[in-house]
Coordinates of C-alpha atoms and ligand atoms in Angstrom, one line a residue:
X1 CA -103.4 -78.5 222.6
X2 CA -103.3 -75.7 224.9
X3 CA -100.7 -72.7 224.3
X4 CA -99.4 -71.1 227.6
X5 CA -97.7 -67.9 226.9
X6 CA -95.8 -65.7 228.8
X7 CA -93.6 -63.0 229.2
X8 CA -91.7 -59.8 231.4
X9 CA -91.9 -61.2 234.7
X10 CA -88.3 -61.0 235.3
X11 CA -86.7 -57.8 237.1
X12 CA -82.9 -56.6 237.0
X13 CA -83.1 -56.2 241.0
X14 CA -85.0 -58.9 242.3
X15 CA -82.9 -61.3 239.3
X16 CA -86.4 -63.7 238.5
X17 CA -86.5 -64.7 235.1
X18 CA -88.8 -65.8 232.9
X19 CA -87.6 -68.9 231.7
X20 CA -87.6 -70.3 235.2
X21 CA -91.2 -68.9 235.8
X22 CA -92.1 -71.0 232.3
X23 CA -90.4 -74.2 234.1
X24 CA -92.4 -73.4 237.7
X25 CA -95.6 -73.3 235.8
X26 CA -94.6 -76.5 233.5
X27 CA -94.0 -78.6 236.6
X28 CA -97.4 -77.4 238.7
X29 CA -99.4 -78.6 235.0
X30 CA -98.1 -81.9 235.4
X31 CA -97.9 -82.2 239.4
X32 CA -101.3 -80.3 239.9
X33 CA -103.2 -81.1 236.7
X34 CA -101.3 -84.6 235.5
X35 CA -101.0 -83.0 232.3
X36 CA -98.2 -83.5 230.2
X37 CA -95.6 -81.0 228.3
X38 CA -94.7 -81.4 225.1
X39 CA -92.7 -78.8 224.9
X40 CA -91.8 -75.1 225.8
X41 CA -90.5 -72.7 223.7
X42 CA -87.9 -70.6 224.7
X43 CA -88.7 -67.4 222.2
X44 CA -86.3 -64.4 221.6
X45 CA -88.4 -61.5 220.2
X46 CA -86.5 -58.4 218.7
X47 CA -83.1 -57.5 220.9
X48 CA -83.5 -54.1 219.9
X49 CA -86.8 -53.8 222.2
X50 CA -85.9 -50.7 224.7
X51 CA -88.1 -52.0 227.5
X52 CA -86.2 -55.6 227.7
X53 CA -84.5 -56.4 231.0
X54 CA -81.8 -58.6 229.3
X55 CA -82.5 -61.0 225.8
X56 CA -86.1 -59.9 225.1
X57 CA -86.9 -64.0 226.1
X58 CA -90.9 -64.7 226.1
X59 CA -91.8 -68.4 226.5
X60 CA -94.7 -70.7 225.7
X61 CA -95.4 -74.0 227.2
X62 CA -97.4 -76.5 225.1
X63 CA -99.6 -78.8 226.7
X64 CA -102.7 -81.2 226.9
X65 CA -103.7 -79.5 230.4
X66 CA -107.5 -77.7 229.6
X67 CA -107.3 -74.2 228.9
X68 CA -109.3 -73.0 232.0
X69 CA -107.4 -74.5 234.1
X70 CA -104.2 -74.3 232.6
X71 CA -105.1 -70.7 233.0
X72 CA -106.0 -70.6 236.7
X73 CA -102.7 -72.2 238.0
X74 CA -100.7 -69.9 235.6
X75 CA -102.2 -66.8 236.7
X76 CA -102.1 -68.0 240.3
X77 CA -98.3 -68.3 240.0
X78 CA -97.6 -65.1 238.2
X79 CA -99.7 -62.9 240.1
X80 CA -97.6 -64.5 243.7
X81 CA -94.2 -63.5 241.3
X82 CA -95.3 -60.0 240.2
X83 CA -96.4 -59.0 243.9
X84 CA -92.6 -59.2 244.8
X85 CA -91.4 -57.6 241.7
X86 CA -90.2 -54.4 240.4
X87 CA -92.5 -51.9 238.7
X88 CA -90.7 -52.3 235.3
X89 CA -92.0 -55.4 235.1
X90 CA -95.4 -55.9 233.4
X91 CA -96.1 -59.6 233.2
X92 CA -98.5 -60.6 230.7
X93 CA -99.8 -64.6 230.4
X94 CA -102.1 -65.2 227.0
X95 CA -103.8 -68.9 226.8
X96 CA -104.7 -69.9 223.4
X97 CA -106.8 -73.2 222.9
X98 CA -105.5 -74.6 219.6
X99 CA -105.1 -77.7 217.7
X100 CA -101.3 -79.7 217.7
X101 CA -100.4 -78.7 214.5
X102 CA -98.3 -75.8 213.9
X103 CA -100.6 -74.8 210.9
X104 CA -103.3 -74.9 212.8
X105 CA -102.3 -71.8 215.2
X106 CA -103.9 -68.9 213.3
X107 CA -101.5 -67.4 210.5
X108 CA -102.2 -64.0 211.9
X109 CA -100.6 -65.1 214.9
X110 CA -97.6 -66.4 213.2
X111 CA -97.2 -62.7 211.6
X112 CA -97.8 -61.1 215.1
X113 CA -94.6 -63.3 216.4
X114 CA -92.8 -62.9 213.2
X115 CA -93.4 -58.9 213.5
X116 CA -92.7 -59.1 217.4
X117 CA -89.1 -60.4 216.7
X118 CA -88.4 -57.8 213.8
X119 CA -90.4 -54.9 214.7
X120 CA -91.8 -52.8 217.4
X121 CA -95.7 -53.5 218.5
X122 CA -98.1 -51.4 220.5
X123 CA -100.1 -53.2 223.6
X124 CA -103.0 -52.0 222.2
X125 CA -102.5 -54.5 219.0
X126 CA -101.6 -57.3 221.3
X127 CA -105.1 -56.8 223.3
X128 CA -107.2 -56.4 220.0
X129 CA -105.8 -59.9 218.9
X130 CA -106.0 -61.4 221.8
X131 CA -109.9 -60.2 222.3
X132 CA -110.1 -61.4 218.5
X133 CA -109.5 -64.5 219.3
X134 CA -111.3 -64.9 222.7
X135 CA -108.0 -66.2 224.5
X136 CA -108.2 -66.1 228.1
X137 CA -105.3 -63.3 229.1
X138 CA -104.1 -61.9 232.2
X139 CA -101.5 -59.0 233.2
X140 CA -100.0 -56.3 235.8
X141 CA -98.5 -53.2 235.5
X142 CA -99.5 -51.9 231.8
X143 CA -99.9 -55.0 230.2
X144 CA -96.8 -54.7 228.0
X145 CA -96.1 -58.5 228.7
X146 CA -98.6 -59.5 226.6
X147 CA -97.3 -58.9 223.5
X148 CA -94.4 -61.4 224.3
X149 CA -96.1 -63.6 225.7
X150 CA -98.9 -63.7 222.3
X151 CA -96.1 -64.1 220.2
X152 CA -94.7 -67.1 221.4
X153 CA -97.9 -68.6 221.1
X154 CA -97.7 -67.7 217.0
X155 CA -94.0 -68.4 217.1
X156 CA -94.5 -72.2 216.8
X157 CA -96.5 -71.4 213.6
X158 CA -94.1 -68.7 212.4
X159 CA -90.8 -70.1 212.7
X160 CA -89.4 -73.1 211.1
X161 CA -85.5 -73.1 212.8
X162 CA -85.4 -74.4 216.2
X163 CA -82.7 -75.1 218.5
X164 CA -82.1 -76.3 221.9
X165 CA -81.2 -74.9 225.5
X166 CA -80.8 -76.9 228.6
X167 CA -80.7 -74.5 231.5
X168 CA -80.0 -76.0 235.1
X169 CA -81.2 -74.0 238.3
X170 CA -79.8 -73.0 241.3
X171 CA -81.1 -73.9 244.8
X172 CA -83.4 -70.9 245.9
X173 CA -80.9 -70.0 248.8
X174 CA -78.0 -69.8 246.8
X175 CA -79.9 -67.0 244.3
X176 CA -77.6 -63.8 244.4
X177 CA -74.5 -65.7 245.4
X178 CA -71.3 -66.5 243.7
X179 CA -72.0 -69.3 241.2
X180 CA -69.9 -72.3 242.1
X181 CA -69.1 -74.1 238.7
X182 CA -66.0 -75.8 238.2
X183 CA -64.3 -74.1 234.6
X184 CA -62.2 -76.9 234.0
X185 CA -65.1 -79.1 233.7
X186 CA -66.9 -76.7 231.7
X187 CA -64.2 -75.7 229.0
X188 CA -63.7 -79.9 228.6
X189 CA -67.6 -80.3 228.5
X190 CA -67.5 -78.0 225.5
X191 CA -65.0 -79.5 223.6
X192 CA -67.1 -82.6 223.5
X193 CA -69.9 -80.8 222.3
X194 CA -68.4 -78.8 220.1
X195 CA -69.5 -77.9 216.8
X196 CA -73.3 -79.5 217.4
X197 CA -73.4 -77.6 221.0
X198 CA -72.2 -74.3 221.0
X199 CA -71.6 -70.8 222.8
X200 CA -71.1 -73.0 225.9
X201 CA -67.2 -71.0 226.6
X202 CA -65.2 -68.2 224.9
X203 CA -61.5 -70.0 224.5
X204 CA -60.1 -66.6 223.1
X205 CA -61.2 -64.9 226.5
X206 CA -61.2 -67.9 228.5
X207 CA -65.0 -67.3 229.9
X208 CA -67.5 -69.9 230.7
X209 CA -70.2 -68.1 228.4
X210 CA -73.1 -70.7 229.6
X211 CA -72.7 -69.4 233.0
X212 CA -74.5 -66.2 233.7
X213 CA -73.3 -63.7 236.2
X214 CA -76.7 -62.1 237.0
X215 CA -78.4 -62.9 240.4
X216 CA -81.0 -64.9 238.8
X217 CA -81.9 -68.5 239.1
X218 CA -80.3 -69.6 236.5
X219 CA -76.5 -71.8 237.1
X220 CA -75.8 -72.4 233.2
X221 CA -77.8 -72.8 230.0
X222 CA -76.4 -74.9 227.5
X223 CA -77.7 -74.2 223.7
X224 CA -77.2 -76.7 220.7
X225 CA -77.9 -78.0 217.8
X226 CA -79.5 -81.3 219.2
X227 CA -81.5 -81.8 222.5
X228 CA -79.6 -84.9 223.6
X229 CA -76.4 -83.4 223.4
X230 CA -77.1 -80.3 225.3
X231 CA -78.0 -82.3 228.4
X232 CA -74.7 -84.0 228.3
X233 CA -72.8 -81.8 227.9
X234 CA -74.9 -79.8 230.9
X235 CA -74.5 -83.1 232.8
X236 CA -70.4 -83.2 232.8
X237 CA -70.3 -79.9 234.2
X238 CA -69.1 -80.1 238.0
X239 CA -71.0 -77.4 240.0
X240 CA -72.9 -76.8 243.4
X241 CA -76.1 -78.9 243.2
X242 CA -78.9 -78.1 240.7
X243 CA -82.4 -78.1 241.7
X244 CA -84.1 -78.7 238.4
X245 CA -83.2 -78.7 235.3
X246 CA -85.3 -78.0 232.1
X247 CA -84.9 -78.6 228.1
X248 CA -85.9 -75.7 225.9
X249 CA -86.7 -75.8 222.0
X250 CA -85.8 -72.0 221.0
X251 CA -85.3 -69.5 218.1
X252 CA -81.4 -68.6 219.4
X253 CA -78.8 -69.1 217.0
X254 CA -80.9 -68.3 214.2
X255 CA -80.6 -65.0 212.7
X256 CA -84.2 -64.7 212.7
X257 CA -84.4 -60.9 213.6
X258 CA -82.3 -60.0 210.0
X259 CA -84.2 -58.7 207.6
X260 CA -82.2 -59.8 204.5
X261 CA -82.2 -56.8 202.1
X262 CA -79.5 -58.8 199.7
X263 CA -80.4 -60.0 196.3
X264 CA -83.9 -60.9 195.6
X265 CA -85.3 -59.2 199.0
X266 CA -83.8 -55.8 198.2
X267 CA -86.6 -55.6 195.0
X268 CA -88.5 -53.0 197.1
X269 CA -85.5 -50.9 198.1
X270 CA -85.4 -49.9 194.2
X271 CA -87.7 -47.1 194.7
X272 CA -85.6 -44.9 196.3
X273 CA -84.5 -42.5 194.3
X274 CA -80.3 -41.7 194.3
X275 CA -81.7 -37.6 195.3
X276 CA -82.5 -38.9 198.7
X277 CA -79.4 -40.7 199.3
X278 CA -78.4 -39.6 203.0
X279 CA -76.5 -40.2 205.8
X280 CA -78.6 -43.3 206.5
X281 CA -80.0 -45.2 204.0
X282 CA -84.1 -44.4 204.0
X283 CA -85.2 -47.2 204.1
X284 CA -83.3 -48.6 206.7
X285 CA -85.2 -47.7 210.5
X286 CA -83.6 -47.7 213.9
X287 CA -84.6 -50.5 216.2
X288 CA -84.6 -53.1 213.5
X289 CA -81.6 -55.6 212.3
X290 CA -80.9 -56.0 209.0
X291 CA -78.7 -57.8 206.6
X292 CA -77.1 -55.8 203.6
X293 CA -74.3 -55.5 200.9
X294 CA -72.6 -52.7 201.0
X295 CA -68.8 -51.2 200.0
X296 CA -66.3 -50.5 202.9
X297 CA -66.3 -46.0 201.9
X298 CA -63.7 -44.9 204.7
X299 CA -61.0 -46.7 206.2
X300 CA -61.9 -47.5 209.7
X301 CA -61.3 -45.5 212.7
X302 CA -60.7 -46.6 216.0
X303 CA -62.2 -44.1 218.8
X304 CA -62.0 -42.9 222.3
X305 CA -62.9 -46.9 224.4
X306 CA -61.9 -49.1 221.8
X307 CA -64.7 -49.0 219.9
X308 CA -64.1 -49.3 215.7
X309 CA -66.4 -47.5 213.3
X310 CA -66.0 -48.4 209.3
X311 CA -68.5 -46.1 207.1
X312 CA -69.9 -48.4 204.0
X313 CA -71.8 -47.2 201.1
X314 CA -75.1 -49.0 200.4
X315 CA -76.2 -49.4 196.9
X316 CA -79.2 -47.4 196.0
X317 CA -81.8 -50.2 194.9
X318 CA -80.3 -52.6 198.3
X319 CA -76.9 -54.9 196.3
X320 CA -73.6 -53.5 196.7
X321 CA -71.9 -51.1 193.8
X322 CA -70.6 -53.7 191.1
X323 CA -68.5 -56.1 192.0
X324 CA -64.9 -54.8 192.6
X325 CA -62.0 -55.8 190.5
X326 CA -60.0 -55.9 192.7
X327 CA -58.8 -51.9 192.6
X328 CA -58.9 -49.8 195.0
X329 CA -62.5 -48.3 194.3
X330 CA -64.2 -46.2 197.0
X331 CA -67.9 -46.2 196.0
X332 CA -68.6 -43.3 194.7
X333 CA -70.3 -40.1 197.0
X334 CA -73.5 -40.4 196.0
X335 CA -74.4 -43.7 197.2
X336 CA -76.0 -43.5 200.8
X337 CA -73.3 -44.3 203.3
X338 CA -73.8 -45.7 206.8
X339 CA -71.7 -46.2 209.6
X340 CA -70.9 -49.6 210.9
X341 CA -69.5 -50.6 214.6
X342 CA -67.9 -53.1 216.3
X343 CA -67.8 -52.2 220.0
X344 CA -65.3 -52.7 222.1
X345 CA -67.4 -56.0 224.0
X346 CA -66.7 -57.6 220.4
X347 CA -63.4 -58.0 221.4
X348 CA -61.4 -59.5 218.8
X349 CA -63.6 -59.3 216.0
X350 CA -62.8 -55.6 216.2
X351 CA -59.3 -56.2 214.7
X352 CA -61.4 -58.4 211.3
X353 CA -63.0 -54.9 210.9
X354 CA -59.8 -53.0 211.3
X355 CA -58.4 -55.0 208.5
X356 CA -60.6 -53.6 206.0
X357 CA -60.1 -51.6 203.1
X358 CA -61.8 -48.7 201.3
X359 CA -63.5 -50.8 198.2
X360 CA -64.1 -54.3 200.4
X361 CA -66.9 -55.8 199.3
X362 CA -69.2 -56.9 202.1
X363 CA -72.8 -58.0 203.2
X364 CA -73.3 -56.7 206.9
X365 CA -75.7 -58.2 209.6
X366 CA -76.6 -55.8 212.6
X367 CA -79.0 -53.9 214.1
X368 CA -79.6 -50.4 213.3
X369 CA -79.3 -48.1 216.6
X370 CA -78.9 -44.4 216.3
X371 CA -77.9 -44.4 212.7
X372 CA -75.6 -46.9 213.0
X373 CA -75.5 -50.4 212.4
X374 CA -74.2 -52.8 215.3
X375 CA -72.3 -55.3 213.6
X376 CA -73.1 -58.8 214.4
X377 CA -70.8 -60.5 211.5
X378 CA -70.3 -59.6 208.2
X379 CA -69.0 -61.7 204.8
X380 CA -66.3 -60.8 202.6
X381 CA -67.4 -60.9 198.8
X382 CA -64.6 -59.5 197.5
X383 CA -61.0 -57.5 198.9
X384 CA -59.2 -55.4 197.4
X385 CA -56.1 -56.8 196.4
X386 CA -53.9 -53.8 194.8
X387 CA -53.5 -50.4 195.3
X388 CA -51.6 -47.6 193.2
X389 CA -48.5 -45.8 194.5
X390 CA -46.0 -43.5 193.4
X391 CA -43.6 -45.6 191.4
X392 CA -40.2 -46.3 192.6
X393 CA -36.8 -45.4 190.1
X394 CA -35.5 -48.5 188.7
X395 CA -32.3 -47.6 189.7
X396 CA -31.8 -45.8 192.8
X397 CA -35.2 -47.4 193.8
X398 CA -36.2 -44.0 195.7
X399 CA -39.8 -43.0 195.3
X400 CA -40.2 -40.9 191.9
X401 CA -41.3 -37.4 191.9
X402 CA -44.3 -35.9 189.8
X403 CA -43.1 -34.3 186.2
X404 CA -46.0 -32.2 186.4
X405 CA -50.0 -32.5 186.1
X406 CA -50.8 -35.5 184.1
X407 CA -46.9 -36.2 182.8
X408 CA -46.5 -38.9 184.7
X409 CA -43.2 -39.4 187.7
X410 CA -39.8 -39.1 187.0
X411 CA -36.7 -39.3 188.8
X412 CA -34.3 -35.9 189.0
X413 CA -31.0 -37.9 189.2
X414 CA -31.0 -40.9 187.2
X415 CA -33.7 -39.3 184.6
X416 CA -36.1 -42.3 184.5
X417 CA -39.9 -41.6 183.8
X418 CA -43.5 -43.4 184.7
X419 CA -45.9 -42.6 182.9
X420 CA -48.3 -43.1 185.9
X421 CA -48.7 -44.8 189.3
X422 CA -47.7 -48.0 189.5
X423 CA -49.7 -51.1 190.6
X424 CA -48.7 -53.3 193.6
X425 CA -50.0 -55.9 195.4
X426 CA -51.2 -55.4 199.0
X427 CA -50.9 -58.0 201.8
X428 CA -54.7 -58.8 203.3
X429 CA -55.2 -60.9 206.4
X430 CA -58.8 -61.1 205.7
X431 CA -59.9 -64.1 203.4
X432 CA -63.4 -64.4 201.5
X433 CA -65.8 -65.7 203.9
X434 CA -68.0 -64.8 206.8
X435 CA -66.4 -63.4 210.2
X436 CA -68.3 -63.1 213.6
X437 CA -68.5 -61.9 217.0
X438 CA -66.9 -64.1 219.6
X439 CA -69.2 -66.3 221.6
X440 CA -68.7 -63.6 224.2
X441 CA -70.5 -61.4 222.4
X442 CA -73.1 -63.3 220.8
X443 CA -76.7 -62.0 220.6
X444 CA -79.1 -64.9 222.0
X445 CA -80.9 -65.0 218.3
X446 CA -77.7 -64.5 216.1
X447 CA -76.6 -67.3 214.3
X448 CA -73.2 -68.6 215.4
X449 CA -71.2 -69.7 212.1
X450 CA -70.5 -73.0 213.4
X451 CA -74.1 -73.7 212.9
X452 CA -73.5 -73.8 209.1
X453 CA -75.9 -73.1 206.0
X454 CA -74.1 -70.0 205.0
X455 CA -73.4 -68.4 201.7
X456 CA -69.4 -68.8 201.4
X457 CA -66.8 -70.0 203.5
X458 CA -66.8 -69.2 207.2
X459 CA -64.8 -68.3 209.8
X460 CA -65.9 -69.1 213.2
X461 CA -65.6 -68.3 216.5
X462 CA -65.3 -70.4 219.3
Ligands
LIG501 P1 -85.0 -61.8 230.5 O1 -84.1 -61.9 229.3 O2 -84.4 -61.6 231.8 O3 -86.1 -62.9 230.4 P2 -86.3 -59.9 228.9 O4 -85.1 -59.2 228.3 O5 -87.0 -61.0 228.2 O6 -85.9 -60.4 230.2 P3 -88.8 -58.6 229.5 O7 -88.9 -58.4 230.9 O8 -89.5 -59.8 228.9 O9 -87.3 -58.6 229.1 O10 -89.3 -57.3 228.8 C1 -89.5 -57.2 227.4 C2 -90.9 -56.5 227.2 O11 -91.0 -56.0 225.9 C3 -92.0 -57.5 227.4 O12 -93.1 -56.8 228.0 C4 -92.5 -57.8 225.9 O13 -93.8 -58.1 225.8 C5 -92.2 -56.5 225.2 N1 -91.8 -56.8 223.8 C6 -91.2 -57.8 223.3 N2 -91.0 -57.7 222.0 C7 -91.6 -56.5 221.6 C8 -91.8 -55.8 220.4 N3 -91.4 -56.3 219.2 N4 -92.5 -54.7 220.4 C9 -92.9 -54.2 221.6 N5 -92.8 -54.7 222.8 C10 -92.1 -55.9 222.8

């Protein structure tokens, strides 16, 4: 099998985009070459990346073509794409002669991708593998495109969850113009889909999600749970013609850039001492996503453009403080805290964040940015469902008054007594269970909850 990897051919301007370049070169390998596809891999590598134009997307087309000349009609059509583009753009193609088996791509390679979707790489690595290996490799600008487009060649060999995207093009003319795509037929399209395709439409914002509003080729891309059922649902849509349309096997949906530092993975985390508990945890780094239990510390705050901040305390060795019993416990000060946020593009799932409560137990997904984590969803382990107040007379039912420090409440005119405060029960419109981002929202590699295999109830958004 031949790998063809590539990446960062795509500018904001000019609106190319690299899954389109990935489908150009597919159909010259089987027009010019009569080799066939088996597949191409759509590959989202870690959204925090600073130098992405939009989803951090690198592709890899798999194919029985021969390397060389896989290779020369490859390069031939990147170099005629990056002559028109932007300077920002650094395209980078890698071609890796390997067996068909995913095992049989080096494992190195399958860390490299693994790395390239969780951490931050240096071109120089990229070239130094590449040159390891031998592949043939080709790139303008600084060559930053090579590191995407090497680890989508180790992705098949790193990654085991893989779902499906069916994007349909536009006519080359019609590039930059208003999309012409009926909603009706879109929103009805997605109901039949629904729950095995999803993120296709936003019904709490009424927006045809699958439909992209930059100038680029693309008219909609429609992502799922099964390859069949994408391309239907893509066919019902009524739209201005589509010039070609291509089926994608991808890492989206799958929550692939968390690192999980609950339960077992936390072991390492243990090390930390309490002394060096901070503002941010650490061990937690900026430009990395993560997945964590923590305590809701504060309650939260909505500020200046709608955005809502809650501040969480992590526990020291990576679980959060000991389960709540349902008091109202604020963990205590020690514990490193760490701001969460849901900005104001989260829309609704900013009110399931203003619902919580100093002493919620939580496990948080985001990416840290800035010392604060970007929340993606987040699971409710455990609310709290009382809280203590002043207690009420018995018989004039006005709030009691303090006797004095540690003698308990009293009323003046009727002369009853507490002897502390009294326990009530608080009304929660939160439930155990896992909330999310709307579709709107949605990060091309976080998994929507639809998809299922979570660790408690969910609550999804659709
Ligand atoms: P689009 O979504 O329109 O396809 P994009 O968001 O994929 O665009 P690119 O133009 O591909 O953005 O730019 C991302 C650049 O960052 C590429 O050059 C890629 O090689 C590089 N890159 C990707 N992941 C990493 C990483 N983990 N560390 C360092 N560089 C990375």
């Amino acid at each position: 099998m031949t790998v063809v990897g590539i990446d960062d051919t795509d500018s904001r301007e000019r609106g190319m985009c690299t899954t389109y370049a990935a489908a150009t070169i597919a159909e010259q390998l089987r027009r010019d070459a009569g080799a066939s596809i088996d597949r191409i891999l759509l590959v989202r590598l870690n959204p925090a990346v600073e130098f992405k134009t939009r989803g951090n997307a690198a592709l890899a087309i798999h194919t029985d073509c021969d390397p060389a000349r896989a290779f020369e009609l490859a390069r031939a059509e990147l170099e005629s794409l990056a002559e028109t583009q932007d300077e920002r753009t650094n395209p980078g193609l890698v071609v890796a002669d390997v067996r068909p088996d995913a095992d049989d791509l080096p494992a190195e390679l399958g860390r490299f991708a693994m790395r390239a979707i969780r951490e931050h790489l240096s071109i120089e690595e990229a070239g130094a593998v590449i040159d390891g290996y031998g592949y043939r490799s080709w790139h303008a600008g600084n060559g930053r495109g090579r590191i995407g487009a090497l680890a989508a060649i180790g992705a098949w060999r790193a990654l085991s969850a893989w779902t499906y995207e069916f994007i349909s093009y536009r006519e080359r003319e019609r590039w930059g113009t208003t999309r012409t795509v009926d909603p009706e037929s879109v929103f009805a399209a997605a109901e039949r889909g629904y729950p095995a395709v999803w993120d296709t439409v936003d019904r709490g914002e009424n927006e045809t999600v699958c439909v992209p509003h930059t100038p680029g080729p693309i008219l909609h891309g429609i992502r799922g749970d099964d390859p069949d059922r994408v391309c239907r649902v893509a066919d019902r849509i009524e739209s201005e013609p589509v010039r070609t349309s291509q089926l994608f096997v991808t890492n989206q949906g799958t929550d692939v850039h968390l690192r999980d530092l609950t339960g077992d993975e936390a072991g390492g985390r243990a090390q930390e001492p309490e002394s060096k508990a901070s503002h941010t945890p650490v061990e937690l780094q900026d430009g990395r996503s993560y997945q964590l239990d923590v305590r809701v510390a504060e309650p939260p705050e909505t500020r200046r453009g709608g955005h809502v901040f809650v501040d969480v305390a992590t526990d020291s060795d990576g679980t959060r403080a000991t389960a709540g019993d349902g008091d109202t416990v604020p963990a205590p000060r020690s514990r490193p805290t760490l701001t969460c946020a849901a900005f104001e593009p989260t829309k609704r799932f900013r009110d399931r964040v203003r619902n919580l409560r100093p002493g919620d137990d939580l496990t948080v997904c985001g990416e840290l940015a800035g010392g604060t984590l970007k929340l993606e969803k987040f699971a409710v382990r455990d609310l709290v469902t009382t809280e203590l107040v002043t207690p009420t007379c018995p018989v004039c039912e006005r709030t009691m008054e303090s006797a004095g420090r540690n003698q308990g409440y009293r009323c003046r005119d009727c002369k009853t007594s507490a002897a502390g405060k009294e326990r009530v029960p608080i009304e929660r419109s939160l439930e155990r269970g896992w909330y999310e981002v709307p579709p709107c929202a949605r990060r091309h590699i976080a998994k929507p909850l639809v998809r299922g295999g979570f660790d408690g109830p969910v609550h999804p958004e659709r």
